Structure formats: structure tokens, C-alpha cells
Short mmCIF file of N, CA and C in Angstrom, two decimals:
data_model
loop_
_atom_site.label_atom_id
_atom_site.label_comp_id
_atom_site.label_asym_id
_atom_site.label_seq_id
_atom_site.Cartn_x
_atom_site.Cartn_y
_atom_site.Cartn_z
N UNK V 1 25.45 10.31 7.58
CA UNK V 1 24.08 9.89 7.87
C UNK V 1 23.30 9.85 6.57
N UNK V 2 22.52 8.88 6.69
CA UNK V 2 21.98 8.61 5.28
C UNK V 2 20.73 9.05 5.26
N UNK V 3 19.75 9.81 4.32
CA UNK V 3 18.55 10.13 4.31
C UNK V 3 17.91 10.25 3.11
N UNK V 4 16.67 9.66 3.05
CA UNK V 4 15.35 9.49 1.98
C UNK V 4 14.73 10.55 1.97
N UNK V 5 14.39 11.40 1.44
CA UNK V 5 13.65 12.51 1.19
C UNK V 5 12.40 12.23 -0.43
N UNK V 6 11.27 12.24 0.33
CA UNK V 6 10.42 12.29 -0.70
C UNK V 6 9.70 13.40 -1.05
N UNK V 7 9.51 13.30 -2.34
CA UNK V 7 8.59 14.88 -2.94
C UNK V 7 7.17 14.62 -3.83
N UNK V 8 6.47 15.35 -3.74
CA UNK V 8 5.31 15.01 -4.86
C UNK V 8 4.36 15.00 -4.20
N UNK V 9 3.15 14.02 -3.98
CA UNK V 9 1.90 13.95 -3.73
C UNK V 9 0.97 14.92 -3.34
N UNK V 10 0.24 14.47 -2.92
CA UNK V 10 -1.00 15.75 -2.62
C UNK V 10 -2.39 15.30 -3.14
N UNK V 11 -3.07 15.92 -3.08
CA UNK V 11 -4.90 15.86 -3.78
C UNK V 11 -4.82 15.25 -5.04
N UNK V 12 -5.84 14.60 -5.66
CA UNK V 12 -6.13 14.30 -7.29
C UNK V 12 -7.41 13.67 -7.34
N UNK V 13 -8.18 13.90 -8.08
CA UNK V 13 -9.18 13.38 -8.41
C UNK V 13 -9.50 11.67 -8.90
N UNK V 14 -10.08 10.86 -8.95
CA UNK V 14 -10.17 9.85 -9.41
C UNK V 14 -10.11 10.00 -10.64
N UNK V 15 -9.00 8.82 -11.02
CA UNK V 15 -8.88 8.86 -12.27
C UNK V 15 -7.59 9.87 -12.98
N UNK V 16 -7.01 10.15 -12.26
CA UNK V 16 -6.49 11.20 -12.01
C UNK V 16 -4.82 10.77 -11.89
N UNK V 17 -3.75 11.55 -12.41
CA UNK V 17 -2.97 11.20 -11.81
C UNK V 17 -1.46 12.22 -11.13
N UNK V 18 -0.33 11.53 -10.66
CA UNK V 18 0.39 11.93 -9.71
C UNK V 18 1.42 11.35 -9.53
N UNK V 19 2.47 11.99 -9.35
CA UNK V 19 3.51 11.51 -9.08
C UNK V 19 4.46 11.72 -7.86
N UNK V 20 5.43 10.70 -7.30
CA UNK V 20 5.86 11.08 -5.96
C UNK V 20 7.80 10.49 -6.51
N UNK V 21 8.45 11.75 -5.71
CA UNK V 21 10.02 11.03 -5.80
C UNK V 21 10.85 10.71 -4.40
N UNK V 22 11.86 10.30 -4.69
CA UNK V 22 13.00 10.43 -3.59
C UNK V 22 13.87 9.98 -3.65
N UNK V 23 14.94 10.60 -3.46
CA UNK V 23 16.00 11.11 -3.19
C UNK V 23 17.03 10.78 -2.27
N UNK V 24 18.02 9.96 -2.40
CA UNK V 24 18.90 9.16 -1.00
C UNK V 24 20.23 10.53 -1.17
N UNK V 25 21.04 10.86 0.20
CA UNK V 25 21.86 11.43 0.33
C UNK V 25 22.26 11.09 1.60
N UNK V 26 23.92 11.44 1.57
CA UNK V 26 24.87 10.86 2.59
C UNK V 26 26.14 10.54 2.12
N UNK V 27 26.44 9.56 3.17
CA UNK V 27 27.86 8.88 3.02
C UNK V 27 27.12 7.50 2.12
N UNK V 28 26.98 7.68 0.86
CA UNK V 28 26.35 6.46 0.11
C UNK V 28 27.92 5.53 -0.92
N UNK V 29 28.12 4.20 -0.20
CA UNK V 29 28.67 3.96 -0.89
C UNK V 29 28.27 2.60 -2.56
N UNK V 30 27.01 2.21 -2.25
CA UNK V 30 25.98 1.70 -2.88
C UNK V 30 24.68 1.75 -2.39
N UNK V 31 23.61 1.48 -3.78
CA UNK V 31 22.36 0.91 -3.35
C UNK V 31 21.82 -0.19 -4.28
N UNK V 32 21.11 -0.62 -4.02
CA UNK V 32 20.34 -1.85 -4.39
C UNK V 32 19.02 -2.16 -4.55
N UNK V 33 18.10 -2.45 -4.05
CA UNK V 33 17.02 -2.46 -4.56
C UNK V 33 15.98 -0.91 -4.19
N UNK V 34 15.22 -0.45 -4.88
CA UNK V 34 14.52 0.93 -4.10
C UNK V 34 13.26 0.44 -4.27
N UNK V 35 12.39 1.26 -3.57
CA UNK V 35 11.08 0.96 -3.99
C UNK V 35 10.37 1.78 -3.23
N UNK V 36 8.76 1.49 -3.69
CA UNK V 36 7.72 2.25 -2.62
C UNK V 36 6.66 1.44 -2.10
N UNK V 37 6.96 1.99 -0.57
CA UNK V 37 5.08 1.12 0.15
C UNK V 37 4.28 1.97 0.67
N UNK V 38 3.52 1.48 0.76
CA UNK V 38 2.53 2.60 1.31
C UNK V 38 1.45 2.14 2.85
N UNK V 39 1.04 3.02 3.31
CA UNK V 39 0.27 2.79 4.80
C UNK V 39 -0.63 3.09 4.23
N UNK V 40 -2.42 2.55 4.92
CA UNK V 40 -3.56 3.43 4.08
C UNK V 40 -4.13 3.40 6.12
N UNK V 41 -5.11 4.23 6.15
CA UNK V 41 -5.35 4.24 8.02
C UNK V 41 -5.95 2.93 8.19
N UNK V 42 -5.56 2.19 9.57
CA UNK V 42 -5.89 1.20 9.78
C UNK V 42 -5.79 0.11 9.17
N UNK V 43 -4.36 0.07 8.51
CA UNK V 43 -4.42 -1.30 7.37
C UNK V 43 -2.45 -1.08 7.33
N UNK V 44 -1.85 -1.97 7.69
CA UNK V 44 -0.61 -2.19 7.41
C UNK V 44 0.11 -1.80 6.06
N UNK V 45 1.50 -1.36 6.50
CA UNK V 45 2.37 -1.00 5.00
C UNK V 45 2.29 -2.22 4.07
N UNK V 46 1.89 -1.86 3.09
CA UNK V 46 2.08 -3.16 1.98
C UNK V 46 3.03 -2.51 0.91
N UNK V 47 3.42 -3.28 0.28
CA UNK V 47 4.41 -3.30 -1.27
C UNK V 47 3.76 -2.60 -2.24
N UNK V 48 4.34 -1.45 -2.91
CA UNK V 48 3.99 -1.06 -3.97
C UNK V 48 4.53 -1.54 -5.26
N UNK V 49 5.57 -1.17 -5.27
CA UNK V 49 6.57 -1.81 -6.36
C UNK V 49 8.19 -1.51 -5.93
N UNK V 50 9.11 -2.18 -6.67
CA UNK V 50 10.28 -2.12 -5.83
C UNK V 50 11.06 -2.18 -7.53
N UNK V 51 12.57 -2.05 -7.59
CA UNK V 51 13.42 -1.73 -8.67
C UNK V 51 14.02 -2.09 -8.06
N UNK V 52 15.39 -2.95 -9.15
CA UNK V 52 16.44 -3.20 -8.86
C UNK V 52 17.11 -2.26 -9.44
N UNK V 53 18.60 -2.33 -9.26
CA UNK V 53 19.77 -0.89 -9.30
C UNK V 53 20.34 -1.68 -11.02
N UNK V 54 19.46 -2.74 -11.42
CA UNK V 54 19.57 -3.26 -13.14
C UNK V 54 18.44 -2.76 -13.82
N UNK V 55 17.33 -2.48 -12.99
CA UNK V 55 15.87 -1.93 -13.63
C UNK V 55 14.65 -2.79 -13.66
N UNK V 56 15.37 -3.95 -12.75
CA UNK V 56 14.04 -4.96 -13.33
C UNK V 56 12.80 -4.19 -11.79
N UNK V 57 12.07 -4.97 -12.32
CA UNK V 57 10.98 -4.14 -11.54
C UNK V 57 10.00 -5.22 -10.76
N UNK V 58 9.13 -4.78 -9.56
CA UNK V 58 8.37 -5.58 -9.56
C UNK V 58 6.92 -4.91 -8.94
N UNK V 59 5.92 -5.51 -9.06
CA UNK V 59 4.51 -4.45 -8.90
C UNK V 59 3.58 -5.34 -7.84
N UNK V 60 2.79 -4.77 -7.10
CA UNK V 60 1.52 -5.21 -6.20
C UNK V 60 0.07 -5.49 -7.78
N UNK V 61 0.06 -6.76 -7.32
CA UNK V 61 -1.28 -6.69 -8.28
C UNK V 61 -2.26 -5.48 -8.72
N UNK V 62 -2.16 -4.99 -7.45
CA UNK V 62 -3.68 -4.06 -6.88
C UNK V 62 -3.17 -2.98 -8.05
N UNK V 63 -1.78 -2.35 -8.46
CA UNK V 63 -1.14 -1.30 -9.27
C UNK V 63 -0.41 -1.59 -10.66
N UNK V 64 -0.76 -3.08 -11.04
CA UNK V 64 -0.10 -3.64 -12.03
C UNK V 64 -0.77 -2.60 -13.29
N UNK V 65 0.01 -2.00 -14.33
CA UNK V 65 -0.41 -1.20 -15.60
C UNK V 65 -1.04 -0.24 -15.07
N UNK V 66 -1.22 0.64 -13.88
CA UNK V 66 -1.44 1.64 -13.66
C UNK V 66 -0.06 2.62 -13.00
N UNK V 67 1.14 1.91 -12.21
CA UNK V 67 2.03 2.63 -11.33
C UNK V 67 2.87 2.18 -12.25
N UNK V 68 4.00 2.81 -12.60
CA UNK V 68 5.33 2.55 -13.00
C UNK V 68 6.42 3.27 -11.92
N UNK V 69 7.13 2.46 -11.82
CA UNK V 69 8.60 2.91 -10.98
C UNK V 69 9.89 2.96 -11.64
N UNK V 70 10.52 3.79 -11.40
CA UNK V 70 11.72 4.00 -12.37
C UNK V 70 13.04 4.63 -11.52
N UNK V 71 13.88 4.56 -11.85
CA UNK V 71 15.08 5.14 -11.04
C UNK V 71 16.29 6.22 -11.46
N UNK V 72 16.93 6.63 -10.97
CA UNK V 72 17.83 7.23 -11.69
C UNK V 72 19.02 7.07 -10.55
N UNK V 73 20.12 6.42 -11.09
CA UNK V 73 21.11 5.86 -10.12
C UNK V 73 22.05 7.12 -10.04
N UNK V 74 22.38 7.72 -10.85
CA UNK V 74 23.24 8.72 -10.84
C UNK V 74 23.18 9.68 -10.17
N UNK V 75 21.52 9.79 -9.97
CA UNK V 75 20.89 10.87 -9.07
C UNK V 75 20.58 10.27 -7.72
N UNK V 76 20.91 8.60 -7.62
CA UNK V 76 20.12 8.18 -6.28
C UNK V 76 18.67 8.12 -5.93
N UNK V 77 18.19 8.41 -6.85
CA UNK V 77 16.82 8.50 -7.17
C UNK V 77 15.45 7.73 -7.19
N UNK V 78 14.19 7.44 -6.64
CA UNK V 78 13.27 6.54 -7.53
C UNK V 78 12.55 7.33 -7.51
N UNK V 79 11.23 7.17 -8.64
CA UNK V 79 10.29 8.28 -8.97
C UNK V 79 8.88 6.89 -8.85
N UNK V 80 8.09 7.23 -8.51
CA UNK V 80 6.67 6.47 -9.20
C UNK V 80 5.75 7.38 -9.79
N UNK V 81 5.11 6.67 -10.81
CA UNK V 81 4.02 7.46 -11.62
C UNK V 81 3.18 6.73 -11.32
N UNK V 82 1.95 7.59 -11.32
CA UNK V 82 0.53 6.59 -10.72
C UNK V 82 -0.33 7.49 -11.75
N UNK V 83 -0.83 5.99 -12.23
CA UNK V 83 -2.27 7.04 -13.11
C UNK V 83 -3.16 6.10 -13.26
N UNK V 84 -4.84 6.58 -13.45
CA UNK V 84 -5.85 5.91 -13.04
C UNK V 84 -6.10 5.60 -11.71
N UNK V 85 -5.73 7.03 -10.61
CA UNK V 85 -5.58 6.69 -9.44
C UNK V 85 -7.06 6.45 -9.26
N UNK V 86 -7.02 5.31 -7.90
CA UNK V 86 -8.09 5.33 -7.15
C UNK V 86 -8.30 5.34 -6.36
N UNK V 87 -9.84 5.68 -5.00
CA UNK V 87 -10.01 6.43 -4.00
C UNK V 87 -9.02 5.25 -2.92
N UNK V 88 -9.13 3.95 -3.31
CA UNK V 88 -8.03 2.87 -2.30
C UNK V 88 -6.64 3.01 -2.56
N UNK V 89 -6.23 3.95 -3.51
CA UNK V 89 -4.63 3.98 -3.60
C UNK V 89 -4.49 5.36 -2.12
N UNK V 90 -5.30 5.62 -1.83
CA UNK V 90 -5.13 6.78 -0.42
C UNK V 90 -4.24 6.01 0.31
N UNK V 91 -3.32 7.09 0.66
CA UNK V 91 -2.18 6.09 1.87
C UNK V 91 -1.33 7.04 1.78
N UNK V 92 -0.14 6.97 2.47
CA UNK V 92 1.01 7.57 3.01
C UNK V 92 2.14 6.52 2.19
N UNK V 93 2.57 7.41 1.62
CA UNK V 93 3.00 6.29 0.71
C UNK V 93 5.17 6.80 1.28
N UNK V 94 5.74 5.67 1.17
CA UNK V 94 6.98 5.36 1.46
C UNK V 94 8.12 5.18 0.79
N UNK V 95 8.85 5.78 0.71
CA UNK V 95 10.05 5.44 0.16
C UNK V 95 11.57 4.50 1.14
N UNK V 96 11.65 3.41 0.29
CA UNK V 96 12.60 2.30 0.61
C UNK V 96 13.75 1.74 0.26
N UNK V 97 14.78 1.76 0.28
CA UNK V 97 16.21 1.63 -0.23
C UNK V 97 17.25 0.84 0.91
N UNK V 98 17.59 0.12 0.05
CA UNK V 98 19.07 -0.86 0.69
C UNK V 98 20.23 -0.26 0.36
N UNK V 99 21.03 0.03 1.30
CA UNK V 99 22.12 1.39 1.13
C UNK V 99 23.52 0.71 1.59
N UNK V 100 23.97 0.95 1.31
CA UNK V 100 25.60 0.52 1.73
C UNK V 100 26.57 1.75 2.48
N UNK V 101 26.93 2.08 3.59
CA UNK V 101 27.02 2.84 4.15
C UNK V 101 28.59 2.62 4.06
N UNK V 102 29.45 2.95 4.51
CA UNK V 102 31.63 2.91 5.01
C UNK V 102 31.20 1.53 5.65
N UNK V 103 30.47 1.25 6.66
CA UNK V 103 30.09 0.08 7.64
C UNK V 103 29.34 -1.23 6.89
N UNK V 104 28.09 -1.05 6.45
CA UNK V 104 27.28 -1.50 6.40
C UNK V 104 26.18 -1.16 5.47
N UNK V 105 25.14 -2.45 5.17
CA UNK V 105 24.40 -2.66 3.97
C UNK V 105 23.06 -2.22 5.13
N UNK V 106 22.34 -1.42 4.92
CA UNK V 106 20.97 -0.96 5.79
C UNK V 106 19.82 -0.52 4.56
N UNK V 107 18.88 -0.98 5.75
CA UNK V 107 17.50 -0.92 5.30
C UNK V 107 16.92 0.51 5.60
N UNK V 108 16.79 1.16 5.00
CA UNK V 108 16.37 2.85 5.04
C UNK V 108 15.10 3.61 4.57
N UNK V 109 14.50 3.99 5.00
CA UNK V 109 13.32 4.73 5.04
C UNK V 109 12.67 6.01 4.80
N UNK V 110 12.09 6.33 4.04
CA UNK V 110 11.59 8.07 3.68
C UNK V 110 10.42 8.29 5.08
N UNK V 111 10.23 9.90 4.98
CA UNK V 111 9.64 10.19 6.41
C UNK V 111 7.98 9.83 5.70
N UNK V 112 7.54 9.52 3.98
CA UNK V 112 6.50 9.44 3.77
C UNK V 112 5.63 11.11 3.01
N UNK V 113 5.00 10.14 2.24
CA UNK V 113 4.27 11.56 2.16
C UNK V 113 2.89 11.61 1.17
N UNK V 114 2.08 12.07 2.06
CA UNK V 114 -0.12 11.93 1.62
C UNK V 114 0.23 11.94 0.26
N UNK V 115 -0.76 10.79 -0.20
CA UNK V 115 -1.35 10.84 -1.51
C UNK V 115 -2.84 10.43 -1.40
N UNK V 116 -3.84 11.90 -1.83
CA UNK V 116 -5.24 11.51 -1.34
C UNK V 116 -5.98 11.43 -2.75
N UNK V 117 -6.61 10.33 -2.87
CA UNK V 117 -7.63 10.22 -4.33
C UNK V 117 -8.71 10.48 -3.87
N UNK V 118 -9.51 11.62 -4.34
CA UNK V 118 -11.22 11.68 -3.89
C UNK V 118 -11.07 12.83 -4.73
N UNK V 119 -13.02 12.80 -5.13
CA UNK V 119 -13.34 13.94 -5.80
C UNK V 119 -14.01 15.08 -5.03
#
């Protein structure tokens, strides 16, 4: 069974910053692209940024030169750094990975986890 486990977030001030990871474990026999989205209340998951398993990267306008995403394949890993947070980066933010299982190539999901900007 395959599982996303994310770590990090919590409180920060504007302007402020934070970082969130996670972590794939299982029967992994590849992955492929990772990334993070996020929920904010009352407003649909949108795209944060996403990595390929080569490094290329890609970003939401709204986080362009403020979020970087990065990976570590060896570890199964993606990390985001967020700095110059602001009070609209609030959301439940997600971790996302294309996994290759003994069976099958699946779309997989972290359980999420608060990232609140306010002073």
C-alpha cells in the first residue's frame, strides 16, 4: 500500500516563511511527476507547483519567485519552500505523486496539512 505523508506547516507571520515535506512509502516501483496543491476554504484545490523525477519544475503564477519545490528521489521525497508568505497562501496544502505500483501507474495523495499566514 502506497502512502504520502506530509510534514511541516503551521502558523507564520506575513512575510514570513515555511516549509512543508513528503514522503512516499510502500511497494514503490517508480515515480514521476510530484508536486503540491493546495485547498484555501471555499475555493477549489488549485496547482502549486509540480517536479518532474528530471527536476524540471513548474509554478502557479500566484507563487512564481516566492515557492521553490525540490525533490529528493532517493528518499522519495518533495519538499516546498515558501517565503514571502502571504495571508492568501492560507490553505491546506497537498501533496501529489504518480507512483508505479507491481500493477499499476496511480495518482496518489497526502492526507494534507494547515499552512496559516496571519499576524
Amino acid at each position: 500500500q502506497v502512502q504520502l505523508v506530509e510534514s511541516g506547516g503551521g502558523l507564520v507571520q506575513p512575510g514570513g516563511s515555511l516549509s512543508v515535506s513528503c514522503a512516499a512509502s510502500g511497494r514503490i516501483y517508480a515515480i514521476n511527476d510530484m508536486g503540491w496543491y493546495r485547498q484555501a476554504p471555499g475555493k477549489q484545490r488549485e496547482l502549486v507547483a509540480t517536479i518532474t523525477n528530471g527536476g524540471s519544475t513548474n509554478y502557479a503564477d500566484s507563487v512564481k519567485g516566492r515557492f521553490t519545490i525540490s525533490r529528493d528521489n532517493a528518499k522519495k521525497s518533495v519538499y516546498l519552500q515558501m517565503s514571502s508568505l502571504k495571508p492568501e497562501d492560507t490553505a491546506v496544502y497537498y501533496c501529489n505523486a504518480q507512483i508505479r505500483t507491481l500493477m499499476q501507474w496511480g495518482d496518489y495523495w497526502g492526507q494534507g496539512t494547515q499552512v496559516t499566514v496571519s499576524s
